[in-house]
Short mmCIF file of C-alpha atoms and ligand atoms in Angstrom, two decimals:
data_model
loop_
_atom_site.label_atom_id
_atom_site.label_comp_id
_atom_site.label_asym_id
_atom_site.label_seq_id
_atom_site.Cartn_x
_atom_site.Cartn_y
_atom_site.Cartn_z
CA MET A 19 36.35 73.19 -30.65
CA LYS A 20 33.64 75.19 -31.78
CA SER A 21 31.00 77.42 -30.50
CA TRP A 22 29.33 75.79 -27.86
CA GLY A 23 26.56 76.69 -28.92
CA GLU A 24 26.68 74.34 -32.22
CA ILE A 25 27.51 71.39 -29.73
CA SER A 26 23.76 71.20 -29.12
CA LEU A 27 20.50 72.83 -27.43
CA TRP A 28 21.60 72.03 -24.46
CA MET A 29 25.00 73.52 -24.43
CA ASP A 30 23.75 76.50 -26.35
CA GLN A 31 20.39 77.43 -23.79
CA LEU A 32 23.07 78.03 -20.77
CA GLN A 33 23.08 80.93 -19.53
CA GLN A 34 25.95 80.79 -17.30
CA PRO A 35 28.83 82.63 -18.90
CA ARG A 36 30.52 79.88 -21.23
CA THR A 37 34.45 80.67 -20.27
CA ALA A 38 36.55 77.39 -20.40
CA ARG A 39 38.51 76.49 -17.01
CA PRO A 40 42.44 76.81 -17.09
CA ALA A 41 43.96 73.44 -18.85
CA LEU A 42 46.52 71.60 -16.66
CA ALA A 43 50.06 72.99 -16.93
CA ALA A 44 52.00 71.70 -14.00
CA GLN A 45 53.23 68.22 -12.28
CA VAL A 46 50.67 67.71 -9.53
CA GLN A 47 49.78 64.87 -6.95
CA ALA A 48 46.77 63.77 -6.34
CA GLU A 49 44.93 60.77 -4.76
CA VAL A 50 42.83 60.05 -7.71
CA ALA A 51 43.15 61.20 -11.31
CA ILE A 52 39.78 61.51 -13.33
CA ILE A 53 39.92 61.98 -17.42
CA GLY A 54 36.47 63.25 -18.42
CA ALA A 55 34.44 65.80 -17.42
CA GLY A 56 30.84 63.86 -18.02
CA TYR A 57 28.60 62.61 -15.86
CA THR A 58 30.76 59.25 -15.31
CA GLY A 59 33.62 61.26 -14.00
CA LEU A 60 31.92 64.36 -12.53
CA TRP A 61 29.74 61.67 -10.04
CA THR A 62 32.72 59.42 -9.32
CA ALA A 63 34.72 63.07 -8.14
CA TYR A 64 31.31 63.62 -6.61
CA TYR A 65 30.75 60.68 -4.45
CA LEU A 66 34.54 60.32 -3.39
CA LYS A 67 34.63 63.94 -1.79
CA ARG A 68 31.53 63.01 -0.57
CA LEU A 69 32.96 59.91 1.52
CA ALA A 70 36.46 61.58 1.83
CA PRO A 71 36.04 65.04 1.45
CA GLN A 72 39.79 64.88 2.36
CA LEU A 73 40.81 63.62 -0.96
CA ARG A 74 42.31 65.22 -3.45
CA VAL A 75 40.75 64.52 -6.88
CA VAL A 76 41.75 66.39 -10.53
CA ILE A 77 40.02 65.99 -13.59
CA VAL A 78 41.72 66.74 -17.22
CA GLU A 79 38.80 67.37 -19.62
CA ALA A 80 39.89 67.62 -23.29
CA GLU A 81 37.65 69.82 -24.09
CA VAL A 82 35.30 71.41 -21.43
CA ALA A 83 33.00 69.57 -18.74
CA GLY A 84 29.85 67.93 -20.59
CA PHE A 85 31.72 68.37 -23.94
CA GLY A 86 30.86 64.87 -24.71
CA ALA A 87 27.51 63.14 -25.01
CA SER A 88 26.52 64.26 -21.87
CA GLY A 89 26.00 67.92 -22.88
CA ARG A 90 24.09 66.19 -26.08
CA ASN A 91 21.52 63.46 -24.99
CA GLY A 92 18.15 63.11 -24.80
CA GLY A 93 17.84 63.42 -21.65
CA TRP A 94 16.02 60.26 -20.28
CA LEU A 95 17.30 59.81 -16.93
CA MET A 96 16.55 56.20 -16.85
CA GLY A 97 16.12 54.28 -13.52
CA ASN A 98 17.63 50.60 -15.65
CA LEU A 99 20.34 49.67 -17.45
CA LEU A 100 20.70 48.24 -20.93
CA GLY A 101 20.44 44.36 -20.23
CA GLU A 102 19.54 44.40 -16.88
CA ASP A 103 17.47 42.04 -17.87
CA ARG A 104 19.79 39.39 -19.29
CA MET A 105 22.31 40.09 -16.24
CA LEU A 106 19.37 39.79 -13.37
CA ALA A 107 16.91 36.81 -14.71
CA PRO A 108 19.66 34.46 -13.92
CA LEU A 109 19.91 35.68 -9.40
CA PRO A 110 17.45 34.19 -6.87
CA ALA A 111 14.62 36.26 -6.37
CA ALA A 112 14.62 38.80 -3.12
CA GLN A 113 18.57 39.69 -5.24
CA ARG A 114 17.01 40.08 -7.86
CA ARG A 115 14.65 42.01 -6.89
CA GLN A 116 16.67 44.31 -4.60
CA ALA A 117 19.00 44.82 -7.83
CA PHE A 118 16.06 46.10 -9.80
CA ASP A 119 14.84 48.19 -6.61
CA LEU A 120 19.21 49.27 -6.37
CA LEU A 121 18.04 50.64 -10.53
CA HIS A 122 14.89 51.64 -10.24
CA GLY A 123 16.22 54.39 -7.42
CA ILE A 124 18.82 55.97 -9.20
CA PRO A 125 16.10 59.29 -10.27
CA ASP A 126 15.42 59.73 -6.75
CA GLU A 127 18.78 60.01 -6.20
CA VAL A 128 19.56 62.18 -9.36
CA ALA A 129 16.44 64.48 -7.61
CA GLN A 130 18.22 64.35 -4.26
CA VAL A 131 21.61 65.24 -5.36
CA VAL A 132 20.37 68.32 -7.12
CA VAL A 133 17.94 69.63 -4.76
CA ARG A 134 20.38 68.82 -2.23
CA GLU A 135 23.68 71.01 -4.35
CA GLY A 136 21.36 73.82 -5.95
CA ILE A 137 21.85 72.06 -9.21
CA ASP A 138 18.31 73.67 -11.81
CA CYS A 139 18.04 70.81 -14.66
CA ASP A 140 14.72 71.20 -15.40
CA LEU A 141 14.02 67.52 -14.07
CA ARG A 142 11.07 66.17 -14.04
CA LYS A 143 9.81 62.46 -12.64
CA GLY A 144 6.77 61.95 -15.55
CA GLY A 145 8.09 58.30 -15.92
CA VAL A 146 8.40 56.76 -19.01
CA LEU A 147 6.06 55.93 -22.20
CA TYR A 148 7.10 53.24 -24.76
CA CYS A 149 4.20 53.36 -27.44
CA ALA A 150 3.21 51.13 -30.25
CA ALA A 151 1.91 53.54 -32.56
CA ARG A 152 3.98 53.07 -35.94
CA TYR A 153 2.50 50.24 -37.11
CA PRO A 154 0.51 46.61 -35.92
CA GLU A 155 3.38 44.64 -35.50
CA GLN A 156 5.15 47.02 -32.49
CA LEU A 157 1.95 45.63 -30.47
CA ALA A 158 2.96 42.25 -30.54
CA SER A 159 6.19 43.06 -29.32
CA LEU A 160 4.92 45.24 -26.94
CA ARG A 161 2.72 42.78 -25.30
CA SER A 162 6.24 40.02 -25.35
CA TYR A 163 8.07 43.23 -23.44
CA LEU A 164 5.63 43.34 -21.01
CA GLN A 165 5.48 39.37 -20.38
CA HIS A 166 9.09 39.09 -20.36
CA LEU A 167 9.58 41.98 -17.50
CA ARG A 168 6.62 39.74 -15.73
CA ASP A 169 8.54 37.10 -15.37
CA LEU A 170 10.84 38.28 -14.40
CA SER A 171 8.23 39.47 -11.67
CA LEU A 172 8.24 43.43 -12.36
CA GLY A 173 4.46 44.46 -11.55
CA GLU A 174 2.16 46.67 -11.85
CA ASP A 175 4.15 49.52 -9.89
CA ASP A 176 7.06 49.20 -12.26
CA TYR A 177 5.35 48.21 -16.02
CA ARG A 178 1.81 48.97 -16.55
CA TRP A 179 0.10 48.17 -20.07
CA LEU A 180 -1.41 51.17 -21.04
CA ASP A 181 -4.62 50.47 -23.77
CA ALA A 182 -5.06 53.49 -26.35
CA GLY A 183 -7.30 55.53 -24.92
CA GLU A 184 -5.38 55.17 -21.79
CA LEU A 185 -2.18 56.31 -23.50
CA ALA A 186 -4.31 59.38 -24.61
CA GLY A 187 -4.26 60.56 -21.84
CA GLN A 188 -0.22 61.16 -21.87
CA VAL A 189 0.12 61.19 -25.08
CA ARG A 190 -1.53 61.51 -28.36
CA MET A 191 0.61 59.91 -31.14
CA VAL A 192 -1.44 59.11 -35.00
CA ASN A 193 -2.64 55.25 -35.08
CA ALA A 194 -1.57 54.42 -30.73
CA TYR A 195 -2.01 50.90 -30.41
CA GLY A 196 -1.48 51.11 -26.85
CA ALA A 197 2.17 51.32 -24.84
CA VAL A 198 3.77 50.14 -21.74
CA TYR A 199 4.14 52.81 -18.65
CA SER A 200 6.82 52.80 -15.98
CA PRO A 201 7.20 55.59 -13.75
CA HIS A 202 11.20 54.23 -13.14
CA CYS A 203 12.33 57.51 -15.18
CA ALA A 204 12.84 61.29 -15.31
CA THR A 205 13.83 64.30 -18.08
CA ILE A 206 16.36 66.25 -17.22
CA HIS A 207 17.93 69.58 -19.39
CA PRO A 208 21.38 67.66 -19.92
CA ALA A 209 23.93 71.05 -20.34
CA LYS A 210 22.82 72.08 -16.90
CA LEU A 211 22.89 69.18 -14.99
CA ALA A 212 26.91 68.31 -16.21
CA ARG A 213 27.69 72.02 -15.99
CA GLY A 214 25.78 72.32 -12.65
CA LEU A 215 27.70 69.32 -11.15
CA ALA A 216 31.37 69.86 -12.26
CA ARG A 217 30.58 73.80 -10.35
CA VAL A 218 29.49 71.40 -7.28
CA VAL A 219 32.37 69.15 -7.29
CA GLU A 220 34.34 72.41 -7.82
CA ALA A 221 33.04 73.88 -4.75
CA MET A 222 33.71 70.62 -2.73
CA GLY A 223 37.77 70.77 -3.45
CA VAL A 224 37.76 68.58 -7.34
CA GLU A 225 40.20 70.72 -9.30
CA ILE A 226 38.74 70.67 -13.07
CA TYR A 227 41.60 71.09 -15.75
CA GLU A 228 39.62 72.28 -19.22
CA GLY A 229 41.58 72.00 -22.71
CA SER A 230 43.64 69.59 -21.33
CA ARG A 231 43.24 66.14 -23.57
CA ALA A 232 44.87 63.41 -21.87
CA LEU A 233 47.68 62.29 -24.32
CA ASP A 234 48.79 59.21 -22.62
CA TRP A 235 47.90 57.62 -19.83
CA GLN A 236 49.04 55.05 -17.11
CA PRO A 237 48.75 52.82 -13.56
CA GLY A 238 49.45 56.36 -11.21
CA LEU A 239 50.41 58.63 -15.06
CA VAL A 240 48.14 60.78 -16.54
CA THR A 241 50.07 62.98 -19.00
CA THR A 242 48.33 66.08 -20.78
CA ALA A 243 49.95 68.53 -23.46
CA HIS A 244 51.24 70.62 -20.76
CA GLY A 245 51.05 68.85 -17.82
CA SER A 246 50.94 65.89 -15.48
CA VAL A 247 48.75 64.55 -12.85
CA ARG A 248 50.56 61.66 -10.88
CA ALA A 249 48.05 59.45 -8.73
CA ASP A 250 47.21 56.60 -6.49
CA TRP A 251 44.12 56.10 -8.77
CA VAL A 252 43.50 56.59 -12.25
CA VAL A 253 39.36 56.93 -13.67
CA PRO A 254 39.73 56.66 -17.41
CA ALA A 255 36.05 58.23 -18.03
CA VAL A 256 35.78 58.85 -21.78
CA GLU A 257 32.65 56.46 -22.47
CA GLY A 258 32.07 56.93 -26.14
CA TYR A 259 35.90 58.33 -26.62
CA ALA A 260 37.33 55.21 -25.90
CA ALA A 261 38.36 54.54 -29.08
CA GLU A 262 41.06 58.03 -28.56
CA LEU A 263 42.53 56.36 -25.22
CA PRO A 264 44.11 53.05 -25.77
CA PRO A 265 43.96 50.22 -25.06
CA LEU A 266 40.44 51.07 -23.70
CA GLY A 267 39.10 51.28 -27.83
CA ARG A 268 39.18 47.24 -27.97
CA HIS A 269 36.36 47.16 -25.50
CA GLN A 270 34.41 50.25 -26.61
CA LEU A 271 32.64 50.77 -29.84
CA PRO A 272 31.62 54.24 -30.57
CA VAL A 273 28.33 54.85 -31.73
CA GLN A 274 27.23 58.54 -33.34
CA SER A 275 23.44 59.01 -32.15
CA LEU A 276 21.78 62.08 -33.63
CA MET A 277 18.90 64.37 -32.50
CA VAL A 278 16.20 67.29 -33.44
CA ALA A 279 15.03 70.41 -31.81
CA THR A 280 11.94 72.22 -32.74
CA GLU A 281 11.24 75.96 -32.75
CA PRO A 282 9.12 76.27 -28.85
CA LEU A 283 6.18 75.20 -29.88
CA PRO A 284 2.38 77.26 -28.84
CA ALA A 285 0.07 76.27 -26.61
CA SER A 286 -2.17 74.72 -29.45
CA VAL A 287 -0.42 72.25 -30.95
CA TRP A 288 0.37 71.11 -27.13
CA GLU A 289 -2.79 70.19 -26.70
CA GLN A 290 -2.79 68.15 -29.59
CA ILE A 291 0.43 65.64 -28.34
CA GLY A 292 0.61 66.31 -24.60
CA LEU A 293 2.95 65.07 -22.62
CA ASN A 294 2.30 67.27 -20.13
CA GLN A 295 4.26 66.18 -16.86
CA GLY A 296 7.74 65.56 -18.60
CA GLN A 297 7.25 61.99 -19.44
CA ALA A 298 9.63 60.40 -21.86
CA PHE A 299 8.63 58.75 -24.67
CA SER A 300 10.02 56.38 -27.46
CA ASP A 301 8.40 54.25 -31.14
CA PHE A 302 8.42 50.48 -29.73
CA SER A 303 11.03 49.90 -32.91
CA ARG A 304 13.85 47.81 -33.48
CA GLN A 305 15.83 51.12 -33.58
CA VAL A 306 16.20 53.11 -31.19
CA THR A 307 13.68 56.28 -31.03
CA TYR A 308 13.90 59.02 -28.37
CA GLY A 309 12.09 62.12 -27.15
CA GLN A 310 10.55 64.54 -24.28
CA ARG A 311 9.23 67.61 -24.49
CA THR A 312 11.36 70.06 -22.74
CA HIS A 313 10.77 72.54 -19.96
CA ASP A 314 10.35 75.60 -23.00
CA ASP A 315 8.03 73.92 -25.03
CA ARG A 316 10.61 72.35 -27.63
CA LEU A 317 10.38 68.37 -28.46
CA VAL A 318 13.91 67.21 -28.72
CA PHE A 319 13.34 64.37 -31.01
CA GLY A 320 16.53 61.27 -31.20
CA ALA A 321 16.28 58.63 -33.37
CA ARG A 322 19.15 56.04 -35.15
CA GLY A 323 23.00 55.58 -34.79
CA GLY A 324 26.09 55.15 -37.13
CA TYR A 325 29.04 53.25 -36.82
CA ARG A 326 32.25 54.43 -38.39
CA PHE A 327 34.93 51.53 -40.24
CA GLY A 328 37.32 51.01 -37.74
CA GLY A 329 35.51 52.60 -34.84
CA ARG A 330 36.73 55.66 -35.91
CA LEU A 331 34.91 59.42 -33.54
CA ARG A 332 32.65 61.30 -35.53
CA THR A 333 33.69 64.45 -34.94
CA ASP A 334 31.59 67.13 -36.91
CA PHE A 335 27.88 66.56 -35.55
CA THR A 336 26.52 69.25 -38.61
CA LEU A 337 23.93 67.25 -39.85
CA ASN A 338 23.16 67.06 -43.06
CA GLN A 339 20.00 67.33 -44.99
CA ASP A 340 19.34 64.16 -45.07
CA GLU A 341 19.64 63.43 -41.34
CA ARG A 342 17.42 66.63 -40.28
CA ASP A 343 15.05 64.73 -42.71
CA LEU A 344 14.89 61.33 -41.78
CA ARG A 345 14.63 62.55 -38.17
CA GLN A 346 11.81 65.17 -38.71
CA SER A 347 9.66 62.82 -40.81
CA LEU A 348 10.07 59.95 -37.66
CA MET A 349 8.92 62.64 -35.40
CA GLY A 350 6.23 63.19 -38.26
CA ASP A 351 4.68 59.80 -38.68
CA LEU A 352 3.92 60.19 -34.88
CA PHE A 353 2.77 63.71 -34.43
CA PRO A 354 1.58 64.48 -37.99
CA ALA A 355 1.41 68.27 -36.33
CA LEU A 356 5.22 68.53 -36.57
CA ARG A 357 5.65 67.12 -40.21
CA LYS A 358 7.19 70.82 -40.94
CA VAL A 359 7.78 72.52 -37.84
CA ARG A 360 10.92 74.51 -37.97
CA LEU A 361 13.76 72.97 -36.73
CA THR A 362 16.19 75.29 -34.70
CA HIS A 363 18.96 72.51 -33.30
CA ALA A 364 20.04 69.27 -35.04
CA TRP A 365 23.23 67.89 -33.65
CA GLY A 366 24.79 64.00 -32.30
CA GLY A 367 27.50 62.42 -30.45
CA ASN A 368 29.52 59.50 -29.92
CA LEU A 369 28.27 57.27 -27.26
CA GLY A 370 30.15 53.42 -26.29
CA MET A 371 28.90 50.24 -26.70
CA ALA A 372 30.70 46.98 -25.00
CA ARG A 373 30.46 43.98 -26.72
CA ARG A 374 28.89 41.89 -24.16
CA PHE A 375 25.70 45.07 -24.70
CA ARG A 376 25.90 45.84 -21.56
CA PRO A 377 27.63 48.29 -18.60
CA HIS A 378 30.21 47.19 -16.80
CA MET A 379 32.33 48.97 -13.37
CA LEU A 380 35.21 47.37 -13.34
CA ARG A 381 38.81 47.92 -10.51
CA ASP A 382 41.49 46.75 -11.39
CA ALA A 383 43.41 46.73 -7.96
CA GLY A 384 46.82 45.48 -9.07
CA ASN A 385 47.43 48.49 -11.30
CA ARG A 386 44.97 50.69 -9.34
CA ILE A 387 42.41 51.84 -12.28
CA ALA A 388 38.81 52.08 -11.93
CA LEU A 389 36.61 52.70 -14.82
CA ALA A 390 32.70 52.06 -16.03
CA GLY A 391 31.02 52.73 -19.15
CA GLY A 392 29.43 50.16 -22.06
CA TYR A 393 26.41 52.01 -21.62
CA GLY A 394 25.11 51.93 -24.39
CA GLY A 395 22.99 55.06 -25.11
CA GLU A 396 21.49 54.36 -21.40
CA GLY A 397 24.24 56.42 -19.68
CA VAL A 398 21.98 59.11 -17.65
CA GLY A 399 21.12 57.08 -15.28
CA ALA A 400 23.51 54.79 -15.29
CA SER A 401 26.70 57.30 -14.72
CA ASN A 402 25.55 58.13 -11.71
CA LEU A 403 25.46 54.38 -10.20
CA ALA A 404 28.96 53.93 -12.03
CA GLY A 405 29.77 57.11 -9.70
CA ARG A 406 28.53 55.59 -6.66
CA THR A 407 30.35 52.48 -7.96
CA LEU A 408 33.53 53.62 -8.07
CA ALA A 409 33.50 55.48 -5.19
CA ASP A 410 32.70 52.32 -3.02
CA LEU A 411 35.13 50.77 -5.59
CA ILE A 412 38.64 53.20 -4.83
CA LEU A 413 38.08 53.89 -1.28
CA GLY A 414 37.23 50.13 -0.50
CA GLN A 415 33.90 50.48 1.07
CA ASP A 416 32.47 47.13 1.36
CA SER A 417 28.14 48.45 0.09
CA ALA A 418 25.54 46.30 -1.55
CA LEU A 419 26.16 48.20 -4.81
CA LEU A 420 28.95 46.44 -5.24
CA GLN A 421 27.35 42.74 -5.23
CA GLN A 422 26.21 43.80 -8.40
CA PRO A 423 26.07 41.69 -11.83
CA TRP A 424 27.55 44.39 -13.90
CA VAL A 425 30.84 44.65 -10.80
CA PHE A 426 34.08 42.81 -11.72
CA THR A 427 35.94 44.03 -8.25
CA ASP A 428 39.79 43.33 -8.77
CA SER A 429 39.49 41.95 -12.41
CA PRO A 430 41.96 43.71 -15.17
CA ILE A 431 40.81 45.31 -18.14
CA SER A 432 41.19 42.77 -20.35
CA ARG A 433 38.40 40.62 -18.30
CA LEU A 434 35.84 42.54 -20.75
CA ARG A 435 35.47 41.15 -23.31
CA SER A 436 37.05 42.45 -26.47
CA TRP A 437 35.30 43.72 -30.25
CA GLU A 438 36.01 41.63 -33.17
CA PRO A 439 38.58 43.21 -35.91
CA GLU A 440 37.50 45.04 -38.77
CA PRO A 441 36.46 44.60 -41.17
CA CYS A 442 33.42 42.67 -38.94
CA ARG A 443 32.97 44.77 -36.84
CA TRP A 444 31.58 46.87 -39.84
CA LEU A 445 30.15 44.30 -42.27
CA GLY A 446 28.17 43.28 -38.80
CA TYR A 447 26.77 46.26 -37.54
CA ASN A 448 25.65 47.67 -41.21
CA ALA A 449 24.60 44.08 -41.67
CA ILE A 450 22.13 43.97 -38.90
CA ILE A 451 20.97 47.69 -38.99
CA ARG A 452 20.39 47.50 -42.52
CA SER A 453 17.92 44.54 -41.92
CA PHE A 454 16.07 46.37 -39.29
CA THR A 455 15.72 49.26 -41.17
CA ARG A 456 14.08 47.24 -43.93
CA GLU A 457 11.85 45.72 -41.31
CA ASP A 458 10.75 48.89 -39.95
CA ALA A 459 10.02 50.52 -43.72
CA LEU A 460 8.16 47.92 -44.45
CA LEU A 461 6.61 47.08 -41.61
CA ALA A 462 5.72 51.17 -41.86
CA ASN A 463 4.12 50.69 -45.30
CA PRO A 464 0.16 49.63 -44.68
CA HIS A 465 0.49 48.20 -48.24
CA THR A 466 3.28 45.43 -47.94
CA PRO A 467 1.48 42.51 -47.77
CA ALA A 468 1.65 39.71 -44.80
CA TRP A 469 4.31 37.24 -46.27
CA ARG A 470 6.59 39.56 -46.80
CA ARG A 471 5.64 41.50 -43.20
CA ARG A 472 6.66 38.20 -42.22
CA LEU A 473 10.22 37.82 -43.61
CA ALA A 474 11.71 40.97 -42.92
CA GLN A 475 10.86 40.02 -39.19
CA ALA A 476 11.96 37.12 -39.26
CA LEU A 477 15.40 38.50 -40.95
CA ALA A 478 15.63 40.81 -38.04
CA ASN A 479 15.28 38.74 -35.50
CA ARG A 480 18.12 36.12 -36.91
CA MET A 481 20.55 39.52 -37.16
CA GLU A 482 19.07 40.46 -33.34
CA GLY A 483 20.23 36.90 -32.71
CA LEU A 484 23.73 37.60 -34.55
CA MET A 485 24.54 40.70 -32.95
CA ALA A 486 23.73 38.96 -29.18
CA TRP A 487 25.99 36.01 -30.23
CA LYS A 488 29.40 36.11 -28.21
CA VAL A 489 27.51 38.24 -25.32
CA GLY A 490 27.67 35.94 -22.69
C1 LIG B 508 22.75 62.34 -29.02
C2 LIG B 508 22.21 61.64 -27.76
C3 LIG B 508 21.61 60.95 -27.13
C4 LIG B 508 21.25 60.50 -26.13
N1 LIG B 508 20.22 60.19 -24.73
C5 LIG B 508 20.58 59.32 -24.05
C6 LIG B 508 19.73 59.18 -22.93
O1 LIG B 508 18.32 60.05 -23.31
N2 LIG B 508 19.41 58.82 -21.34
C7 LIG B 508 20.44 58.13 -21.61
O2 LIG B 508 20.70 57.29 -20.81
N3 LIG B 508 21.87 58.35 -22.58
C8 LIG B 508 21.47 58.85 -23.65
N4 LIG B 508 22.64 58.85 -24.17
C9 LIG B 508 23.96 58.36 -23.70
C10 LIG B 508 24.74 59.14 -22.37
O3 LIG B 508 24.51 60.52 -22.49
C11 LIG B 508 25.89 58.90 -22.49
O4 LIG B 508 26.02 57.60 -21.87
C12 LIG B 508 26.53 58.95 -21.11
O5 LIG B 508 26.76 60.81 -21.09
C13 LIG B 508 28.26 59.34 -20.78
O6 LIG B 508 28.60 59.72 -20.00
P1 LIG B 508 30.65 59.92 -19.16
O7 LIG B 508 30.84 61.02 -18.81
O8 LIG B 508 30.63 58.85 -19.43
O9 LIG B 508 31.14 60.12 -20.98
P2 LIG B 508 30.69 61.29 -22.18
O10 LIG B 508 29.77 62.27 -21.86
O11 LIG B 508 30.94 61.36 -23.30
O12 LIG B 508 32.25 62.31 -20.79
C14 LIG B 508 33.74 61.85 -22.14
C15 LIG B 508 33.99 62.82 -21.88
O13 LIG B 508 35.62 63.21 -22.18
C16 LIG B 508 36.03 63.65 -22.71
N5 LIG B 508 37.68 62.95 -23.26
C17 LIG B 508 37.61 62.64 -24.02
N6 LIG B 508 38.50 61.57 -24.26
C18 LIG B 508 39.63 62.60 -23.94
C19 LIG B 508 41.23 62.45 -22.91
N7 LIG B 508 41.91 61.95 -23.96
N8 LIG B 508 41.26 63.40 -22.23
C20 LIG B 508 40.47 64.05 -21.60
N9 LIG B 508 39.51 64.07 -22.16
C21 LIG B 508 38.73 62.98 -22.87
C22 LIG B 508 34.97 63.88 -24.00
O14 LIG B 508 35.33 65.26 -24.32
C23 LIG B 508 33.82 63.96 -22.46
O15 LIG B 508 33.88 65.28 -22.25
C24 LIG B 508 23.31 59.74 -25.40
C25 LIG B 508 24.18 59.60 -25.92
C26 LIG B 508 23.73 60.82 -27.29
C27 LIG B 508 25.05 60.96 -27.80
#
């Protein structure tokens, strides 16, 4: 592993001593063995110990707690899941409302835990702004998104339209047309949450072994280079790293997301931009962008993803000049004052995308395996829900958490949809992303004639439809 500071801005900012915990060097017996000390593994351990303090829970982590996406993300702690609308639409209205309430409650649940456990992770619940700001077509997409939410009976308290004037009260982007605002989101310092959680679960009696890569796993046994854990339950919690832990890679595609951080910006710049309450913000294009103003007054901004042939993970996240420039230029389109600002950090990470483009939380009772994943870049809040759900699944507790469409109780892992073999995956991914990038470039250029704009949109719509093929 490189030095911690090079993992991300967040890991660089940790005040605590950066010494790795000892590696596993013995054969141990436990009730639950967890592979991976990111949010999923740590939240699962946390809720297991809350419910059943007597359990012996052991976590093996290949690098250090928070090394994966949990120590690298954009810090949006969202009260929703990827694809929740598709999953919840078929439910009766009352059940759907309960499920939305459960999801919307995620940021508050995390807020309660961090207060109770004394984890200082800069949590601020300022909501989220999905903004139409780079081209006028975004306005129509946003309005249709809001209508879609209304069709699911989500009202003004959940999602609210902001016209350009109201939006300017929260964030000032050049050419902003309007936005959808939701209060169900907080921003956090990701590494402080991951490392703080690790400290808390350890104090509760969970054993964490760092530098302990699981080389092999099977029901009841996890093996590392110098030790092993025999356990009643095994919880692989590796999300974007599933490709390295067969057979999980079939069900989870590793996608890379890249981010940059500015130097701390003076008050005069923030007067131009706003974002005074810890709001998360996004530019509403087909390709993901996400940002937040940090506690120390930087702008952290992430955009766009990547997929490598054969599902190869990216391990070196030193961004090249083109990768940095692309993100700075997208950031500069929204905030011209930041076009030339100094970037102090640039990094990225691997995240996991499930074939159905929706997360899963699963118990394979026959093999005593419990796992969660497929968060698709929206795992900060989802992993908290997953931790609570996996704890209930493992302990056999009946709860409302288990009655949700993303939960598979007593299903073999093979129940999860598999990705197509290569080269289909790579070709499909690149064709789709290219159409999105092309559409974005044409629409962002005010001189593009109307017919080309419509054509680009039609093609991207078609590709989006293709992406959803076999989603189920
Ligand atoms: C750049 C970026 C920005 C993102 N921004 C957001 C955001 O703003 N909001 C949001 O909701 N989501 C975001 N995400 C996604 C979110 O961070 C993840 O979904 C979430 O952190 C997943 O947590 P996890 O514990 O499941 O996986 P991870 O945090 O990736 O943890 C997996 C752990 O398993 C370890 N591991 C892997 N293989 C092995 C092995 N064989 N043996 C032992 N240990 C192993 C890894 O070292 C790692 O520590 C982002 C992701 C990235 C990469």
